[in-house]
PDB file of C-alpha atoms in Angstrom:
ATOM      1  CA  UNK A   1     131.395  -5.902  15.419  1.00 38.00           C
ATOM      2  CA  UNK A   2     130.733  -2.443  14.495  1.00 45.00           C
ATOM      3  CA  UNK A   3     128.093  -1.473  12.257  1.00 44.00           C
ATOM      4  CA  UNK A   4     127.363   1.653  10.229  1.00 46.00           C
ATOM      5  CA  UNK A   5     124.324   3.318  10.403  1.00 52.00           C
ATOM      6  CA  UNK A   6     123.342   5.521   7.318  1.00 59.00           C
ATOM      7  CA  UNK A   7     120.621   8.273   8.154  1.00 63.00           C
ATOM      8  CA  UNK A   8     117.784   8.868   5.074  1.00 70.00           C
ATOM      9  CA  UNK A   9     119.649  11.488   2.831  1.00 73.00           C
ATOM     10  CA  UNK A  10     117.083  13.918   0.970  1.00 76.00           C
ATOM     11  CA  UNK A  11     118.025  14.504  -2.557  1.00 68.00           C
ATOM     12  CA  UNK A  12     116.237  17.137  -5.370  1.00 70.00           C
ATOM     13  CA  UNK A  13     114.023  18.826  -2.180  1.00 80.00           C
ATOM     14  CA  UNK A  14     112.201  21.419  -2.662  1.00 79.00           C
ATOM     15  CA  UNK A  15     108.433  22.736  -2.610  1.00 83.00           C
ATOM     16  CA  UNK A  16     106.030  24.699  -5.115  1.00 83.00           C
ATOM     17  CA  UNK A  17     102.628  26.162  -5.347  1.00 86.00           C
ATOM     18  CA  UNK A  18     101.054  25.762  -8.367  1.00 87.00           C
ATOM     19  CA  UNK A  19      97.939  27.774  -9.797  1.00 90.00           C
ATOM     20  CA  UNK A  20      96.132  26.967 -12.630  1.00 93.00           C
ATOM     21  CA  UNK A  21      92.499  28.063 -14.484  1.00 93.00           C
ATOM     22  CA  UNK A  22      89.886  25.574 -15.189  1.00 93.00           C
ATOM     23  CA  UNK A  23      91.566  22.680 -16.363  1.00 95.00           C
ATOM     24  CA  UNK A  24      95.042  21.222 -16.079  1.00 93.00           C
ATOM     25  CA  UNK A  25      96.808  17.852 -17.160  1.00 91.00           C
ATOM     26  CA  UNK A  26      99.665  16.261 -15.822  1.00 89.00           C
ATOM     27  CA  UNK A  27     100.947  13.849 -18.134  1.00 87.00           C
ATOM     28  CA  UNK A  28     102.997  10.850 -16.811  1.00 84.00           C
ATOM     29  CA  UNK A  29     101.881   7.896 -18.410  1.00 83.00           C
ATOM     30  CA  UNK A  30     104.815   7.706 -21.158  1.00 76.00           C
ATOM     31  CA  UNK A  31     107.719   8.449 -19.000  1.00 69.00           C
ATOM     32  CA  UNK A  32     107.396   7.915 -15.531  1.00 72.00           C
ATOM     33  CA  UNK A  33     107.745  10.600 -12.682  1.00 77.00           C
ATOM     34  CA  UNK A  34     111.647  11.294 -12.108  1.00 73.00           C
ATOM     35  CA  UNK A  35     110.923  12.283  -8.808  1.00 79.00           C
ATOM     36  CA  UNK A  36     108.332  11.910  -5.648  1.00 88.00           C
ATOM     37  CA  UNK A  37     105.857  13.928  -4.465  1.00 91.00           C
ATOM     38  CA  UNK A  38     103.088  14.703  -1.465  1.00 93.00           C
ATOM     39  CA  UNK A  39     100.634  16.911  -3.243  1.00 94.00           C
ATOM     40  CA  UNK A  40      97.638  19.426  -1.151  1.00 93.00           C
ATOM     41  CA  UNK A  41      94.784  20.294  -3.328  1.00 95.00           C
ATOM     42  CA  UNK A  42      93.418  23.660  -1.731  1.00 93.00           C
ATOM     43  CA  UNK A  43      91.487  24.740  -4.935  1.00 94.00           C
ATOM     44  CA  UNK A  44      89.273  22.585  -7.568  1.00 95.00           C
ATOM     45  CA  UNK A  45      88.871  18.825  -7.959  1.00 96.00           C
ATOM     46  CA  UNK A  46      91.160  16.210  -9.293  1.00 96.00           C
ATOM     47  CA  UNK A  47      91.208  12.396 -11.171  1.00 97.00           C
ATOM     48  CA  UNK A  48      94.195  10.167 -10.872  1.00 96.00           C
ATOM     49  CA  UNK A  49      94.251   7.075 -13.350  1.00 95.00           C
ATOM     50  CA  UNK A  50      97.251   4.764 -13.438  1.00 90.00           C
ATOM     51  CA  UNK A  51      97.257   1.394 -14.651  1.00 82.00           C
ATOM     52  CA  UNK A  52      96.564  -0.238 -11.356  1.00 80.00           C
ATOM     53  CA  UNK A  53      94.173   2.444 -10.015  1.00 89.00           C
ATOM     54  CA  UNK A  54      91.831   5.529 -10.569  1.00 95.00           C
ATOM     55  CA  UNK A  55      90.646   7.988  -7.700  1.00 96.00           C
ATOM     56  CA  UNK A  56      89.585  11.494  -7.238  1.00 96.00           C
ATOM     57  CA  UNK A  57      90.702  14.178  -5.107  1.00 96.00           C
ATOM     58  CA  UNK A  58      88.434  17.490  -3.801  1.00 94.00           C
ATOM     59  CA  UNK A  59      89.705  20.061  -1.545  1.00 94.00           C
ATOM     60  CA  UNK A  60      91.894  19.783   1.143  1.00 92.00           C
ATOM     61  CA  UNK A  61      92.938  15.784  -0.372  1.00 94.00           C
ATOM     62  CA  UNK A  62      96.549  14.988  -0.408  1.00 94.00           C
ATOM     63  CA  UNK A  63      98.345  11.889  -2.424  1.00 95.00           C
ATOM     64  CA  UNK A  64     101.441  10.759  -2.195  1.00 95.00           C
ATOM     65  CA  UNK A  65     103.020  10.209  -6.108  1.00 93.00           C
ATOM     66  CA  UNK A  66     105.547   7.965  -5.369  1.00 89.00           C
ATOM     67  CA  UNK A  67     109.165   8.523  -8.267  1.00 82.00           C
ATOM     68  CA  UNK A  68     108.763   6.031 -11.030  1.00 78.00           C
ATOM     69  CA  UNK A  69     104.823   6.467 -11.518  1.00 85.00           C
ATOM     70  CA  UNK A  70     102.685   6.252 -14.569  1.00 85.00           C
ATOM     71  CA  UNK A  71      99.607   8.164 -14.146  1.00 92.00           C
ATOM     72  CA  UNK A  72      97.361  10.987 -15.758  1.00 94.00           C
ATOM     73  CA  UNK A  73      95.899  13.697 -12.948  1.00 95.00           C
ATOM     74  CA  UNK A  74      93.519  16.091 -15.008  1.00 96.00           C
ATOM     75  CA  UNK A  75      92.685  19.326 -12.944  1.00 96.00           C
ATOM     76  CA  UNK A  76      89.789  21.224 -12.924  1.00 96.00           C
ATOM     77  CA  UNK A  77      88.411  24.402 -11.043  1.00 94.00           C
ATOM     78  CA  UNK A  78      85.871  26.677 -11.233  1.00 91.00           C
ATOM     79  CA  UNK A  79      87.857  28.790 -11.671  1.00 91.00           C
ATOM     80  CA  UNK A  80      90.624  28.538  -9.702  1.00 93.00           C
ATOM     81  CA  UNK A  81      92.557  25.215  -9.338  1.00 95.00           C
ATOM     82  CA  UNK A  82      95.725  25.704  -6.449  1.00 94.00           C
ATOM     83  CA  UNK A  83      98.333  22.867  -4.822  1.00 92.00           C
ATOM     84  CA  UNK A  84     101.077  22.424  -2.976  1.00 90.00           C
ATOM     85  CA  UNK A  85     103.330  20.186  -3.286  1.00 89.00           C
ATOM     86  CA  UNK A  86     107.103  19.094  -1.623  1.00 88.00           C
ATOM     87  CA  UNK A  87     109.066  17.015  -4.214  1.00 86.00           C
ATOM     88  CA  UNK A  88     111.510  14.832  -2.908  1.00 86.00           C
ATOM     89  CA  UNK A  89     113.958  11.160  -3.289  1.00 80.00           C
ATOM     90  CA  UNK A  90     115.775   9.603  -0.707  1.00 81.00           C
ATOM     91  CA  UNK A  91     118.943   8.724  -2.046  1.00 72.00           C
ATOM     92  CA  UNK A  92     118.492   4.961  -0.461  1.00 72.00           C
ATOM     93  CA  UNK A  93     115.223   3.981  -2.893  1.00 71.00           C
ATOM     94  CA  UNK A  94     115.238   0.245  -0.514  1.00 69.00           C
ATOM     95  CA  UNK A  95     115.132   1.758   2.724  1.00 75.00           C
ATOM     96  CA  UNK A  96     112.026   0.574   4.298  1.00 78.00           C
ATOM     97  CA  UNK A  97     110.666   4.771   4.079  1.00 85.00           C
ATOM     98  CA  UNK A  98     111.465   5.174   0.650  1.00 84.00           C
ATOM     99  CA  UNK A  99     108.348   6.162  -1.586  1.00 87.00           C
ATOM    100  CA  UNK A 100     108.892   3.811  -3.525  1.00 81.00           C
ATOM    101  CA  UNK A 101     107.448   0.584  -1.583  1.00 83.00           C
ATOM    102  CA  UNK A 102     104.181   2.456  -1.944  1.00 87.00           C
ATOM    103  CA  UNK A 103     101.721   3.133  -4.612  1.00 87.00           C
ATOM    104  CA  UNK A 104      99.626   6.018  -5.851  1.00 92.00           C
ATOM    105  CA  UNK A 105      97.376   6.810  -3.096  1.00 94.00           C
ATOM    106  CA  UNK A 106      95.889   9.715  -0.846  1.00 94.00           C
ATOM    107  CA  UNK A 107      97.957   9.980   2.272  1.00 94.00           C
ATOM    108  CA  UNK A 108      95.136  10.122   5.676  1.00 91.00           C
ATOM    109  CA  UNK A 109      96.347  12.531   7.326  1.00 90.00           C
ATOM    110  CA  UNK A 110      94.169  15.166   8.483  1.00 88.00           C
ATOM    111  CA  UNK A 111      94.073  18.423   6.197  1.00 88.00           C
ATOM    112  CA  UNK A 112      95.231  21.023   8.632  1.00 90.00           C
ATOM    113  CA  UNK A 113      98.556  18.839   9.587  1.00 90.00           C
ATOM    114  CA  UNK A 114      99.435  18.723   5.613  1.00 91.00           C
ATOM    115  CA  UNK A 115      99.053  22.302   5.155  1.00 90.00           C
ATOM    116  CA  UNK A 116     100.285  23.753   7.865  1.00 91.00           C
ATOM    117  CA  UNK A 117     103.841  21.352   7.290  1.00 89.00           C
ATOM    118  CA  UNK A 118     103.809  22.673   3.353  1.00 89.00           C
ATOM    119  CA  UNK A 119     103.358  26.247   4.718  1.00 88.00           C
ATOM    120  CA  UNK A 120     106.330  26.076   7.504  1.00 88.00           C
ATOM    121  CA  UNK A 121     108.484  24.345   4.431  1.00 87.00           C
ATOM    122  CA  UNK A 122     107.932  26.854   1.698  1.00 85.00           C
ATOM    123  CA  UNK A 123     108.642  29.514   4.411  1.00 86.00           C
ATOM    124  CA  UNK A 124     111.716  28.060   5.403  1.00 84.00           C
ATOM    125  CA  UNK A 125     113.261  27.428   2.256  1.00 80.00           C
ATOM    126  CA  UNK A 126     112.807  30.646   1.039  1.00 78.00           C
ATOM    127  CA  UNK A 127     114.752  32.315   3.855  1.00 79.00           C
ATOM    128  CA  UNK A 128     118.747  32.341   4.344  1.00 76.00           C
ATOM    129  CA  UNK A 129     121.333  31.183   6.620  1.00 77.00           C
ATOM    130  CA  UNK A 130     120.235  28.064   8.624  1.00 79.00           C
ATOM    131  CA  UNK A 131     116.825  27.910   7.745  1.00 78.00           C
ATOM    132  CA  UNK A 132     116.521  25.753   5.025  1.00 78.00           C
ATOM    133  CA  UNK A 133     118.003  22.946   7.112  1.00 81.00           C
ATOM    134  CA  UNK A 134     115.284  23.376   9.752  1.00 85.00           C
ATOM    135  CA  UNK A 135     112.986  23.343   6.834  1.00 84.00           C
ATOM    136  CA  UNK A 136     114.324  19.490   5.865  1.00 84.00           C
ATOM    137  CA  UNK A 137     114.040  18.437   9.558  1.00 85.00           C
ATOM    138  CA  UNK A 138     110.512  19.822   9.897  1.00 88.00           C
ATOM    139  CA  UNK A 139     110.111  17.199   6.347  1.00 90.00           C
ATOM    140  CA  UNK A 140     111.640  14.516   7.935  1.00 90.00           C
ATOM    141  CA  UNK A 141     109.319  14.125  10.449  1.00 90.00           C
ATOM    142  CA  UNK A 142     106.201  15.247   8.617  1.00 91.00           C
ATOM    143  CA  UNK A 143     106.919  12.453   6.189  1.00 92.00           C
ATOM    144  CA  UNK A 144     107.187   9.849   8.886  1.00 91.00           C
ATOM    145  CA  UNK A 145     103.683  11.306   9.829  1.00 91.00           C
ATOM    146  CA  UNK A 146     102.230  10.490   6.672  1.00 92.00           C
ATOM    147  CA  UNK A 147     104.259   7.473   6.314  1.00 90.00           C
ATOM    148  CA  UNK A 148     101.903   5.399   8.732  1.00 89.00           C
ATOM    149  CA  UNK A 149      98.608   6.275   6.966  1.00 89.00           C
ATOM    150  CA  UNK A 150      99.800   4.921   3.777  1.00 90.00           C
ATOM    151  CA  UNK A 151      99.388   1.218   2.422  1.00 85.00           C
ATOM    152  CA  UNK A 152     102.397  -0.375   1.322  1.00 83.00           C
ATOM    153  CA  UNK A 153     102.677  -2.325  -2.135  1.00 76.00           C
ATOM    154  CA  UNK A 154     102.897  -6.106  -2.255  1.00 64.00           C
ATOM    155  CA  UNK A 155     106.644  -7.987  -1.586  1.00 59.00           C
ATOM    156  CA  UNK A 156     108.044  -9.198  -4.614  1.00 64.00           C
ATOM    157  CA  UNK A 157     108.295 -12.724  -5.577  1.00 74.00           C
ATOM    158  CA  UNK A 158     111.618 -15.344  -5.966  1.00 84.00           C
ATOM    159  CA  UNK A 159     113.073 -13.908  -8.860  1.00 85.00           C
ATOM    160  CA  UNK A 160     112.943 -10.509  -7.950  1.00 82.00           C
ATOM    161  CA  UNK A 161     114.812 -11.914  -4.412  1.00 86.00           C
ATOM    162  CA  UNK A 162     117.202 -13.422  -6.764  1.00 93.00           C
ATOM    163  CA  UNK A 163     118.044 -10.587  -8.803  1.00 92.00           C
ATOM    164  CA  UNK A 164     117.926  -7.779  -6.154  1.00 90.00           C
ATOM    165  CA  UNK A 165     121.415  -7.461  -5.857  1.00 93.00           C
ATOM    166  CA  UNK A 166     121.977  -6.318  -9.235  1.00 94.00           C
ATOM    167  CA  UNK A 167     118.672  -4.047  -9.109  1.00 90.00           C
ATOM    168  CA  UNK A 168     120.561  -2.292  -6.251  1.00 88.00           C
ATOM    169  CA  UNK A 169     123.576  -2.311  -8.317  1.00 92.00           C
ATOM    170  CA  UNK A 170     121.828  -0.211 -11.093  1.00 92.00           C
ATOM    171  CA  UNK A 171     119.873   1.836  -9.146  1.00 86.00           C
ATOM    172  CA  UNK A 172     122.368   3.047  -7.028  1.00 86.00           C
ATOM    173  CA  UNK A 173     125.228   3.583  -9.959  1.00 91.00           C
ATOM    174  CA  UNK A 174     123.493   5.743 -12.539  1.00 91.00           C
ATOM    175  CA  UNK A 175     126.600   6.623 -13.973  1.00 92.00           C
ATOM    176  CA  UNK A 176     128.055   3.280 -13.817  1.00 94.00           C
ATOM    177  CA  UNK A 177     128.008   0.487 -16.855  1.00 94.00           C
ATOM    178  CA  UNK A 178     128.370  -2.412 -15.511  1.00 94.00           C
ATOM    179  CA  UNK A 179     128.048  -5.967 -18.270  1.00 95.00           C
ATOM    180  CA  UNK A 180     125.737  -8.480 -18.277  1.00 95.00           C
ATOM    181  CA  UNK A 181     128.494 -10.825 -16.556  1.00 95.00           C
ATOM    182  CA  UNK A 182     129.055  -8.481 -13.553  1.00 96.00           C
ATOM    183  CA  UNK A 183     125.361  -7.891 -12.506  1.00 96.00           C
ATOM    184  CA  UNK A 184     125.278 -12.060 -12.911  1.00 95.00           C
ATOM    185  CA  UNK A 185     128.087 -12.224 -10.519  1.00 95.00           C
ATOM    186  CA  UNK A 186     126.790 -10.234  -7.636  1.00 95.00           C
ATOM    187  CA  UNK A 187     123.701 -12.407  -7.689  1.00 95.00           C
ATOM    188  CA  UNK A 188     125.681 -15.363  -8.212  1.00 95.00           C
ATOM    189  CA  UNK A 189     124.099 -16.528 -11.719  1.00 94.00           C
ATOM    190  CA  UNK A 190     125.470 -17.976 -14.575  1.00 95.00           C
ATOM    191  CA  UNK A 191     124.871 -15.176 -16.809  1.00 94.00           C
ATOM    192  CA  UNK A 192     121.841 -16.905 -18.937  1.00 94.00           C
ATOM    193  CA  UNK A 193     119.709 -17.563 -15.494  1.00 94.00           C
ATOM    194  CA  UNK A 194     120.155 -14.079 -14.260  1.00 94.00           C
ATOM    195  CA  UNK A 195     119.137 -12.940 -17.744  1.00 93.00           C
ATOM    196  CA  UNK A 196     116.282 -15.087 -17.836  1.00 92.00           C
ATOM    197  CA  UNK A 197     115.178 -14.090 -13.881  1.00 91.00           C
ATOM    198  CA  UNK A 198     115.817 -10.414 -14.647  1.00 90.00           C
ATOM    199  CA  UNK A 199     113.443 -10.086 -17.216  1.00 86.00           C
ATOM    200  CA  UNK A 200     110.740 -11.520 -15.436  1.00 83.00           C
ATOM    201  CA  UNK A 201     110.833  -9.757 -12.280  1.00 82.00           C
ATOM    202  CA  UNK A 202     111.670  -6.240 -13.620  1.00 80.00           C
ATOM    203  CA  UNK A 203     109.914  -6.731 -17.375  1.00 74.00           C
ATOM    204  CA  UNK A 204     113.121  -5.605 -18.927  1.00 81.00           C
ATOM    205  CA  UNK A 205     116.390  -7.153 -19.902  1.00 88.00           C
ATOM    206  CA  UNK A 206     119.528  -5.779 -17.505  1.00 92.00           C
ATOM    207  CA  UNK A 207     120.732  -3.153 -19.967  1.00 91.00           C
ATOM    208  CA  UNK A 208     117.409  -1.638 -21.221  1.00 87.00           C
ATOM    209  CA  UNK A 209     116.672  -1.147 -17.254  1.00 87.00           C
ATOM    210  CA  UNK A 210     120.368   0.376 -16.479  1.00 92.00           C
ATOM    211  CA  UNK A 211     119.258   3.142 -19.295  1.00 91.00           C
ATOM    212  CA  UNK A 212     115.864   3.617 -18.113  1.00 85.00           C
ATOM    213  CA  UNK A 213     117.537   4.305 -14.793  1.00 87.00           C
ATOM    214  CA  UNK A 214     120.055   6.687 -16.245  1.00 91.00           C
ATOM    215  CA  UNK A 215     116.989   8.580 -18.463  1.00 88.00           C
ATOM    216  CA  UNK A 216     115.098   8.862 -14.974  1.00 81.00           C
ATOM    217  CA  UNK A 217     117.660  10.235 -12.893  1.00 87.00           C
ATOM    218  CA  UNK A 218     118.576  12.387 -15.767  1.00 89.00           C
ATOM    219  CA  UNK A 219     115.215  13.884 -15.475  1.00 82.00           C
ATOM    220  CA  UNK A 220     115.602  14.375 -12.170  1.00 79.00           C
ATOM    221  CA  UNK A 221     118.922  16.427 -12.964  1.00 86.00           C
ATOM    222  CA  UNK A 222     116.963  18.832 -15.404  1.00 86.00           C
ATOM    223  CA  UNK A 223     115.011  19.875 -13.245  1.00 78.00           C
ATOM    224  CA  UNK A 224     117.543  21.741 -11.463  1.00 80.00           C
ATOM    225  CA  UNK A 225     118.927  24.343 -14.350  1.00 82.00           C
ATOM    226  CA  UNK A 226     121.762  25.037 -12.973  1.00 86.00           C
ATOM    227  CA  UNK A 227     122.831  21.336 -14.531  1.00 90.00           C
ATOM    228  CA  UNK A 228     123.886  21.415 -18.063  1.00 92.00           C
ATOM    229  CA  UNK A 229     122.984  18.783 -20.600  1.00 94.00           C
ATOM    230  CA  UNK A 230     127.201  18.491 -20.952  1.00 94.00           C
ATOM    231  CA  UNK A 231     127.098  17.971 -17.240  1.00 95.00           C
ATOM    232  CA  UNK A 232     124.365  14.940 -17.109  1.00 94.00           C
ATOM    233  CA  UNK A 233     126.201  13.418 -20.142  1.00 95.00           C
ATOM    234  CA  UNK A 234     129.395  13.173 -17.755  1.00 94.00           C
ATOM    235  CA  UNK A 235     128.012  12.498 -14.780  1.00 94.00           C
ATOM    236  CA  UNK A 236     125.716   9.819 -15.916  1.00 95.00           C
ATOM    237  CA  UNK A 237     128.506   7.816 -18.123  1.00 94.00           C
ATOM    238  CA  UNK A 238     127.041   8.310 -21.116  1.00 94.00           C
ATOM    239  CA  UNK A 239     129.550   7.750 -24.129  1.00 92.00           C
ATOM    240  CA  UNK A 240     128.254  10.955 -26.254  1.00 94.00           C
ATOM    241  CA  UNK A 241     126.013  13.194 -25.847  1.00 94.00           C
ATOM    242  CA  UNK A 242     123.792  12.549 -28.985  1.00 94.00           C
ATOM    243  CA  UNK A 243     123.998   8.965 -27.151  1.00 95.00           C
ATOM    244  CA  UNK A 244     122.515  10.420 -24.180  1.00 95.00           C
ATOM    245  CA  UNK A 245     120.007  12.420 -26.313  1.00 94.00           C
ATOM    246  CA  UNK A 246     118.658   9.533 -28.403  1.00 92.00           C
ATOM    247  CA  UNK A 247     118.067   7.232 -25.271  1.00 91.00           C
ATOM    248  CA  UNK A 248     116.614   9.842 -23.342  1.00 90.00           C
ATOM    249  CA  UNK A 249     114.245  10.367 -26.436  1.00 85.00           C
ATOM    250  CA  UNK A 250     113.469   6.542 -26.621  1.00 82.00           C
ATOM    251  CA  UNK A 251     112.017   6.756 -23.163  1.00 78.00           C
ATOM    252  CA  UNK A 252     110.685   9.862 -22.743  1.00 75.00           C
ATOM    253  CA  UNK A 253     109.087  11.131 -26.520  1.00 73.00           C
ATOM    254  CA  UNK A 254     111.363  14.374 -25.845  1.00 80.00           C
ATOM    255  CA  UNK A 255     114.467  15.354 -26.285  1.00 89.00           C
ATOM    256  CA  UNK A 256     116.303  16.392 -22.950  1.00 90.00           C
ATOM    257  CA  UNK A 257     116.018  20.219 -23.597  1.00 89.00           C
ATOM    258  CA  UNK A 258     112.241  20.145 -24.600  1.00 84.00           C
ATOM    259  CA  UNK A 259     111.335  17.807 -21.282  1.00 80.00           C
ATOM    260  CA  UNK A 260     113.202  20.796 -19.247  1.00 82.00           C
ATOM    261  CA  UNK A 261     111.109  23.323 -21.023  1.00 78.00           C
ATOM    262  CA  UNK A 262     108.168  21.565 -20.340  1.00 65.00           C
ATOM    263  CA  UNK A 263     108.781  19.956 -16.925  1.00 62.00           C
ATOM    264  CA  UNK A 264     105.319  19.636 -15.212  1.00 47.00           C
ATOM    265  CA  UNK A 265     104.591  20.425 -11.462  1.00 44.00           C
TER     266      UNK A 265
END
């Protein structure tokens, strides 16, 4: 029997260097980080505080900030405070190398590796012609590098294996909206036990998580201007657009057009 093999597809790549003057705040801890991120201090200090852990960062630290991520990182320099950082999803969040079967940590890899990878990147996206692909190869297998330094999360428990299914379902259909009754049916519930096993291993009824999804892949899309808010609203299923714009607020605090204005690096 044959059997298709699907190779790790980047999506939202690109790279930044960000400079900043005594103190700095990134604030994640209301809505959570649309996207994921391996981040090089070269200038200042850093503190990381999520609800499961706190750690600083000094020079030449780098930490992996997995998409979907609570946290507060406060910045300070004296003056100068300077990262890098390549930000990044895999369009399969389950595969076994996507970010998100790890938590908020430092990635061990040796300073000199890190930098010299977010160096070649920025260089290579920045040029034309066939250099940006080269630039997503060279990523490929840097990221498997700093794949086996990091500490993976713990396995779920039964209800989450009974409900995963559906989770995939979501996850990979932003702009689907699928009921109650069909999410039960691909796991193969009566629709009252895959209610009841839904909220307890995501913390969220079926519906409220399908809209969280949508908000956070919606931030995801505004970071790349070129989208329109008209465009998301399509693409995404929503019914209206002041639809869209009130659920996006009920996540986020912001409107859609004030989160793009005030996206954070």
């Amino acid at each position: 029997m044959d059997k298709s093999l699907t190779p790790p597809l980047l999506d939202n790549f690109y790279v930044t260097k960000s400079e900043y003057t005594r103190f700095h705040r990134c604030d994640y801890s209301v809505y959570p980080r649309p996207f994921s991120s391996i981040v090089l201090l070269l200038n200042g200090t850093g503190q990381f505080t999520s609800q499961d852990i706190s750690f600083s960062v000094s020079e030449s630290d780098a930490v992996l900030i997995p998409s979907g991520t609570k946290y507060i990182s406060d910045w300070t320099g004296t003056p100068d405070i300077t990262y890098l950082c390549v930000h990044f999803n895999f369009s399969n969040r389950f595969a076994d190398y996507a970010p998100q079967n790890y938590a908020l940590q430092k990635v061990n890899l040796r300073s000199d590796i890190v930098r010299q990878n977010l160096d070649y990147l920025i260089s290579s996206l920045q040029k034309k012609g066939f250099e940006p692909l080269t630039a997503m190869s060279g990523f490929y297998s840097f990221y498997s590098q700093a794949l086996q330094s990091l500490q993976p999360i713990k396995v779920h428990g039964h209800a989450w294996e009974q409900v995963i299914n559906a989770v995939k379902y979501i996850e990979n259909n932003p702009s689907e909206n699928p009921t109650v009754k069909e999410l039960a049916q691909l796991c193969a519930l009566s629709e009252s036990r895959f209610y009841e096993l839904f909220d307890k291993a995501v913390g969220c009824s079926p519906m409220v998580y399908k809209n969280k999804i949508k908000v956070q892949t919606a931030m995801s899309m505004l970071s790349n201007k070129a989208i329109s808010v008209s465009e998301i609203v399509i693409g995404l299923g929503f019914s209206s657009e002041q639809y869209f714009r009130e659920t996006f607020k009920h996540f986020t605090g912001k409107s859609p057009t004030a989160y793009r204005r005030s996206l954070l690096m």
